[in-house]
């Protein structure tokens, strides 16, 4: 997957010992690890990823990428989301429900992003994928839904693809 932000390798300015002078007390380490694990397992704050976005269907959705694309000959801003529950089989969230989620994401996230960054895109594309996929690559086993919108007066107008 291509990321918009490049990460630099972390370098320490100074060195510190990993263990105290007398060594670590194993029973205290295991006790603390047990308590932290118990808290993480039982607490909904720790159990859910921080970057889940609320959508009308209630499915878990998080932002994967925002891409600025000039290849169509004009600026398209692509918002790529991971929505692991989408699909065409029984029990999955189909396109009819996911299309309302995409419109909601356009209106609540894309409009604000475009305004904040002072962009003037010809189109905003919202895509949902059931798994991470590198942009421009095909993945026959993946489910992906796409919608295109034009922005007029801070409103998402469906364009259809």
mmCIF file of N, CA and C in Angstrom, residues 33-48:
data_model
loop_
_atom_site.group_PDB
_atom_site.id
_atom_site.type_symbol
_atom_site.label_atom_id
_atom_site.label_comp_id
_atom_site.label_asym_id
_atom_site.label_seq_id
_atom_site.Cartn_x
_atom_site.Cartn_y
_atom_site.Cartn_z
ATOM 1 N N UNK A 33 1.770 -7.174 33.283
ATOM 2 C CA UNK A 33 1.340 -7.606 31.959
ATOM 3 C C UNK A 33 -0.054 -8.213 32.021
ATOM 4 N N UNK A 34 -0.319 -8.988 33.075
ATOM 5 C CA UNK A 34 -1.639 -9.598 33.236
ATOM 6 C C UNK A 34 -2.712 -8.531 33.410
ATOM 7 N N UNK A 35 -2.459 -7.551 34.268
ATOM 8 C CA UNK A 35 -3.426 -6.472 34.524
ATOM 9 C C UNK A 35 -3.680 -5.674 33.251
ATOM 10 N N UNK A 36 -2.624 -5.310 32.525
ATOM 11 C CA UNK A 36 -2.788 -4.556 31.277
ATOM 12 C C UNK A 36 -3.560 -5.368 30.239
ATOM 13 N N UNK A 37 -3.273 -6.654 30.140
ATOM 14 C CA UNK A 37 -4.002 -7.514 29.211
ATOM 15 C C UNK A 37 -5.472 -7.620 29.583
ATOM 16 N N UNK A 38 -5.758 -7.746 30.859
ATOM 17 C CA UNK A 38 -7.135 -7.819 31.329
ATOM 18 C C UNK A 38 -7.880 -6.524 31.025
ATOM 19 N N UNK A 39 -7.238 -5.389 31.244
ATOM 20 C CA UNK A 39 -7.863 -4.099 30.937
ATOM 21 C C UNK A 39 -8.132 -3.964 29.439
ATOM 22 N N UNK A 40 -7.171 -4.342 28.634
ATOM 23 C CA UNK A 40 -7.340 -4.226 27.180
ATOM 24 C C UNK A 40 -8.448 -5.133 26.674
ATOM 25 N N UNK A 41 -8.570 -6.309 27.258
ATOM 26 C CA UNK A 41 -9.591 -7.253 26.815
ATOM 27 C C UNK A 41 -10.982 -6.822 27.247
ATOM 28 N N UNK A 42 -11.104 -6.263 28.440
ATOM 29 C CA UNK A 42 -12.430 -5.952 28.984
ATOM 30 C C UNK A 42 -12.917 -4.551 28.664
ATOM 31 N N UNK A 43 -12.041 -3.651 28.319
ATOM 32 C CA UNK A 43 -12.439 -2.265 28.092
ATOM 33 C C UNK A 43 -12.769 -2.016 26.630
ATOM 34 N N UNK A 44 -13.963 -1.460 26.341
ATOM 35 C CA UNK A 44 -14.293 -1.166 24.944
ATOM 36 C C UNK A 44 -13.397 -0.086 24.354
ATOM 37 N N UNK A 45 -12.821 0.768 25.188
ATOM 38 C CA UNK A 45 -11.920 1.806 24.676
ATOM 39 C C UNK A 45 -10.681 1.171 24.071
ATOM 40 N N UNK A 46 -10.147 0.148 24.727
ATOM 41 C CA UNK A 46 -8.951 -0.510 24.218
ATOM 42 C C UNK A 46 -9.280 -1.531 23.143
ATOM 43 N N UNK A 47 -10.474 -2.075 23.162
ATOM 44 C CA UNK A 47 -10.823 -3.151 22.245
ATOM 45 C C UNK A 47 -11.107 -2.656 20.832
ATOM 46 N N UNK A 48 -11.471 -1.362 20.660
ATOM 47 C CA UNK A 48 -11.820 -0.853 19.349
ATOM 48 C C UNK A 48 -10.720 0.062 18.831
#
